[in-house]
Amino acid sequence: IHNQKLDIEGLLLTMYDSRLRLSNQVVEEVQKHFNDMVFQTIIQRNVRLSEAPSFGESIINYDAGSKGANNYLSLAKEIINKNS
């Protein structure tokens, strides 16, 4: 089903691992092809982020100080700033 009223807010890069060449290449290519559509915030691969759903928790409730939680909070701020 195609929703013509739906606007894409942006593209979110997730599961990013800066140690992997492939992760860096994917980020470069996506940013090159989609420019301003890509959120500046990138969600990094994080063990705590992977564990949270197993406990039925959001990452904010599970470990608010984790990198994953901080990434998602940064994304929320970016979206709010973009729309205000």
Tab-separated table of N, CA and C in Angstrom:
chain	number	residue	atom	x	y	z
A	1	ILE	N	0.855	-1.175	0.000
A	1	ILE	CA	0.000	0.000	0.000
A	1	ILE	C	0.896	1.231	0.000
A	2	HIS	N	0.597	2.133	-0.874
A	2	HIS	CA	1.382	3.359	-1.027
A	2	HIS	C	0.634	4.516	-0.375
A	3	ASN	N	1.253	5.174	0.568
A	3	ASN	CA	0.644	6.306	1.269
A	3	ASN	C	1.241	7.598	0.727
A	4	GLN	N	0.490	8.287	-0.110
A	4	GLN	CA	0.989	9.504	-0.735
A	4	GLN	C	1.092	10.668	0.238
A	5	LYS	N	0.440	10.577	1.392
A	5	LYS	CA	0.499	11.646	2.387
A	5	LYS	C	1.684	11.483	3.328
A	6	LEU	N	2.378	10.386	3.206
A	6	LEU	CA	3.505	10.098	4.089
A	6	LEU	C	4.761	10.819	3.605
A	7	ASP	N	5.367	11.583	4.485
A	7	ASP	CA	6.627	12.254	4.176
A	7	ASP	C	7.754	11.543	4.907
A	8	ILE	N	8.857	11.337	4.230
A	8	ILE	CA	10.022	10.721	4.855
A	8	ILE	C	10.798	11.809	5.581
A	9	GLU	N	10.957	11.621	6.876
A	9	GLU	CA	11.670	12.599	7.711
A	9	GLU	C	13.167	12.544	7.438
A	10	GLY	N	13.678	11.340	7.220
A	10	GLY	CA	15.102	11.193	6.966
A	10	GLY	C	15.521	9.739	6.999
A	11	LEU	N	16.760	9.506	6.666
A	11	LEU	CA	17.338	8.160	6.682
A	11	LEU	C	18.238	8.034	7.900
A	12	LEU	N	18.058	6.941	8.634
A	12	LEU	CA	18.811	6.715	9.858
A	12	LEU	C	19.769	5.549	9.660
A	13	LEU	N	21.044	5.811	9.890
A	13	LEU	CA	22.054	4.761	9.802
A	13	LEU	C	22.190	4.107	11.170
A	14	THR	N	22.089	2.773	11.202
A	14	THR	CA	22.141	2.036	12.462
A	14	THR	C	23.180	0.923	12.385
A	15	MET	N	23.452	0.330	13.541
A	15	MET	CA	24.388	-0.787	13.668
A	15	MET	C	25.778	-0.417	13.159
A	16	TYR	N	26.139	0.836	13.337
A	16	TYR	CA	27.423	1.347	12.860
A	16	TYR	C	28.549	0.927	13.802
A	17	ASP	N	29.632	0.449	13.220
A	17	ASP	CA	30.834	0.081	13.982
A	17	ASP	C	32.021	0.744	13.296
A	18	SER	N	32.559	1.772	13.924
A	18	SER	CA	33.632	2.567	13.313
A	18	SER	C	34.896	1.755	13.051
A	19	ARG	N	35.019	0.591	13.682
A	19	ARG	CA	36.209	-0.248	13.477
A	19	ARG	C	36.157	-1.010	12.158
A	20	LEU	N	34.971	-1.065	11.558
A	20	LEU	CA	34.802	-1.844	10.337
A	20	LEU	C	34.836	-0.951	9.104
A	21	ARG	N	35.687	-1.300	8.180
A	21	ARG	CA	35.800	-0.544	6.931
A	21	ARG	C	34.458	-0.506	6.198
A	22	LEU	N	33.745	-1.633	6.202
A	22	LEU	CA	32.465	-1.689	5.503
A	22	LEU	C	31.470	-0.683	6.081
A	23	SER	N	31.421	-0.562	7.402
A	23	SER	CA	30.522	0.418	8.036
A	23	SER	C	30.835	1.824	7.554
A	24	ASN	N	32.101	2.157	7.507
A	24	ASN	CA	32.510	3.491	7.061
A	24	ASN	C	32.183	3.715	5.592
A	25	GLN	N	32.355	2.679	4.781
A	25	GLN	CA	32.034	2.799	3.359
A	25	GLN	C	30.534	2.997	3.150
A	26	VAL	N	29.730	2.256	3.912
A	26	VAL	CA	28.276	2.387	3.790
A	26	VAL	C	27.842	3.803	4.158
A	27	VAL	N	28.370	4.336	5.249
A	27	VAL	CA	28.030	5.703	5.664
A	27	VAL	C	28.382	6.688	4.554
A	28	GLU	N	29.580	6.575	4.011
A	28	GLU	CA	30.015	7.476	2.931
A	28	GLU	C	29.091	7.407	1.728
A	29	GLU	N	28.766	6.191	1.298
A	29	GLU	CA	27.932	6.013	0.108
A	29	GLU	C	26.512	6.538	0.327
A	30	VAL	N	25.935	6.222	1.467
A	30	VAL	CA	24.573	6.684	1.747
A	30	VAL	C	24.542	8.207	1.811
A	31	GLN	N	25.512	8.804	2.488
A	31	GLN	CA	25.560	10.266	2.574
A	31	GLN	C	25.788	10.895	1.206
A	32	LYS	N	26.602	10.257	0.376
A	32	LYS	CA	26.876	10.785	-0.961
A	32	LYS	C	25.612	10.762	-1.827
A	33	HIS	N	24.853	9.683	-1.744
A	33	HIS	CA	23.682	9.525	-2.611
A	33	HIS	C	22.435	10.235	-2.094
A	34	PHE	N	22.306	10.363	-0.777
A	34	PHE	CA	21.069	10.913	-0.215
A	34	PHE	C	21.247	12.260	0.478
A	35	ASN	N	22.466	12.756	0.546
A	35	ASN	CA	22.777	14.091	1.075
A	35	ASN	C	22.003	14.465	2.331
A	36	ASP	N	21.157	15.488	2.208
A	36	ASP	CA	20.445	16.062	3.351
A	36	ASP	C	19.366	15.154	3.932
A	37	MET	N	19.046	14.064	3.249
A	37	MET	CA	18.031	13.142	3.766
A	37	MET	C	18.572	12.292	4.915
A	38	VAL	N	19.889	12.215	5.052
A	38	VAL	CA	20.505	11.355	6.067
A	38	VAL	C	20.651	12.137	7.370
A	39	PHE	N	20.147	11.558	8.447
A	39	PHE	CA	20.327	12.193	9.755
A	39	PHE	C	21.809	12.246	10.086
A	40	GLN	N	22.228	13.310	10.757
A	40	GLN	CA	23.616	13.428	11.207
A	40	GLN	C	23.921	12.394	12.287
A	41	THR	N	22.927	12.102	13.115
A	41	THR	CA	23.083	11.111	14.181
A	41	THR	C	23.175	9.723	13.572
A	42	ILE	N	24.148	8.965	14.022
A	42	ILE	CA	24.321	7.576	13.601
A	42	ILE	C	24.205	6.709	14.847
A	43	ILE	N	23.399	5.645	14.755
A	43	ILE	CA	23.226	4.738	15.888
A	43	ILE	C	24.330	3.688	15.830
A	44	GLN	N	25.195	3.724	16.821
A	44	GLN	CA	26.336	2.811	16.861
A	44	GLN	C	25.916	1.448	17.400
A	45	ARG	N	26.593	0.421	16.933
A	45	ARG	CA	26.379	-0.924	17.466
A	45	ARG	C	26.798	-0.896	18.930
A	46	ASN	N	25.957	-1.462	19.797
A	46	ASN	CA	26.191	-1.370	21.232
A	46	ASN	C	25.550	-2.566	21.922
A	47	VAL	N	26.288	-3.248	22.780
A	47	VAL	CA	25.785	-4.440	23.462
A	47	VAL	C	24.534	-4.115	24.275
A	48	ARG	N	24.552	-3.021	25.011
A	48	ARG	CA	23.407	-2.659	25.849
A	48	ARG	C	22.165	-2.410	24.990
A	49	LEU	N	22.367	-1.864	23.828
A	49	LEU	CA	21.268	-1.624	22.896
A	49	LEU	C	20.666	-2.948	22.435
A	50	SER	N	21.499	-3.951	22.243
A	50	SER	CA	21.031	-5.279	21.843
A	50	SER	C	20.328	-6.002	22.985
A	51	GLU	N	20.750	-5.750	24.206
A	51	GLU	CA	20.177	-6.436	25.369
A	51	GLU	C	18.799	-5.905	25.758
A	52	ALA	N	18.562	-4.629	25.592
A	52	ALA	CA	17.338	-3.981	26.083
A	52	ALA	C	16.043	-4.695	25.666
A	53	PRO	N	15.854	-5.051	24.385
A	53	PRO	CA	14.599	-5.715	24.003
A	53	PRO	C	14.395	-7.062	24.695
A	54	SER	N	15.477	-7.759	25.008
A	54	SER	CA	15.363	-9.053	25.690
A	54	SER	C	14.738	-8.908	27.070
A	55	PHE	N	14.868	-7.729	27.645
A	55	PHE	CA	14.301	-7.451	28.961
A	55	PHE	C	13.002	-6.651	28.862
A	56	GLY	N	12.513	-6.484	27.632
A	56	GLY	CA	11.270	-5.756	27.415
A	56	GLY	C	11.367	-4.283	27.763
A	57	GLU	N	12.555	-3.726	27.604
A	57	GLU	CA	12.802	-2.331	27.987
A	57	GLU	C	13.268	-1.523	26.782
A	58	SER	N	12.966	-0.240	26.829
A	58	SER	CA	13.598	0.662	25.864
A	58	SER	C	15.035	0.863	26.330
A	59	ILE	N	15.886	1.308	25.458
A	59	ILE	CA	17.282	1.534	25.853
A	59	ILE	C	17.374	2.639	26.901
A	60	ILE	N	16.482	3.598	26.860
A	60	ILE	CA	16.496	4.690	27.841
A	60	ILE	C	16.191	4.151	29.238
A	61	ASN	N	15.230	3.240	29.333
A	61	ASN	CA	14.907	2.641	30.632
A	61	ASN	C	15.949	1.618	31.058
A	62	TYR	N	16.496	0.895	30.101
A	62	TYR	CA	17.440	-0.175	30.413
A	62	TYR	C	18.796	0.363	30.861
A	63	ASP	N	19.345	1.301	30.108
A	63	ASP	CA	20.652	1.877	30.458
A	63	ASP	C	20.777	3.257	29.815
A	64	ALA	N	20.257	4.247	30.507
A	64	ALA	CA	20.206	5.615	29.975
A	64	ALA	C	21.584	6.203	29.708
A	65	GLY	N	22.619	5.649	30.326
A	65	GLY	CA	23.965	6.179	30.135
A	65	GLY	C	24.750	5.494	29.032
A	66	SER	N	24.140	4.523	28.369
A	66	SER	CA	24.859	3.780	27.325
A	66	SER	C	25.013	4.607	26.059
A	67	LYS	N	25.949	4.178	25.214
A	67	LYS	CA	26.149	4.856	23.928
A	67	LYS	C	24.884	4.806	23.084
A	68	GLY	N	24.228	3.655	23.102
A	68	GLY	CA	22.998	3.508	22.323
A	68	GLY	C	21.924	4.482	22.762
A	69	ALA	N	21.749	4.621	24.073
A	69	ALA	CA	20.760	5.568	24.600
A	69	ALA	C	21.129	6.985	24.193
A	70	ASN	N	22.388	7.320	24.321
A	70	ASN	CA	22.843	8.664	23.935
A	70	ASN	C	22.643	8.918	22.452
A	71	ASN	N	22.868	7.893	21.623
A	71	ASN	CA	22.636	8.046	20.188
A	71	ASN	C	21.168	8.349	19.903
A	72	TYR	N	20.265	7.599	20.538
A	72	TYR	CA	18.837	7.817	20.296
A	72	TYR	C	18.360	9.152	20.860
A	73	LEU	N	18.915	9.579	21.976
A	73	LEU	CA	18.572	10.903	22.503
A	73	LEU	C	19.056	12.000	21.554
A	74	SER	N	20.233	11.805	20.970
A	74	SER	CA	20.743	12.769	19.977
A	74	SER	C	19.836	12.818	18.757
A	75	LEU	N	19.352	11.657	18.338
A	75	LEU	CA	18.432	11.608	17.204
A	75	LEU	C	17.151	12.372	17.521
A	76	ALA	N	16.609	12.157	18.710
A	76	ALA	CA	15.387	12.866	19.109
A	76	ALA	C	15.606	14.375	19.068
A	77	LYS	N	16.730	14.831	19.589
A	77	LYS	CA	17.041	16.268	19.570
A	77	LYS	C	17.181	16.777	18.139
A	78	GLU	N	17.821	15.982	17.296
A	78	GLU	CA	17.997	16.382	15.894
A	78	GLU	C	16.644	16.538	15.200
A	79	ILE	N	15.744	15.597	15.439
A	79	ILE	CA	14.417	15.664	14.818
A	79	ILE	C	13.639	16.869	15.342
A	80	ILE	N	13.704	17.099	16.642
A	80	ILE	CA	13.009	18.256	17.231
A	80	ILE	C	13.553	19.554	16.642
A	81	ASN	N	14.874	19.680	16.570
A	81	ASN	CA	15.482	20.897	16.010
A	81	ASN	C	15.113	21.092	14.547
A	82	LYS	N	15.054	19.998	13.811
A	82	LYS	CA	14.725	20.065	12.389
A	82	LYS	C	13.291	20.552	12.175
A	83	ASN	N	12.417	20.245	13.125
A	83	ASN	CA	10.995	20.556	12.970
A	83	ASN	C	10.526	21.757	13.781
A	84	SER	N	11.458	22.477	14.401
A	84	SER	CA	11.011	23.630	15.196
A	84	SER	C	11.362	24.943	14.531
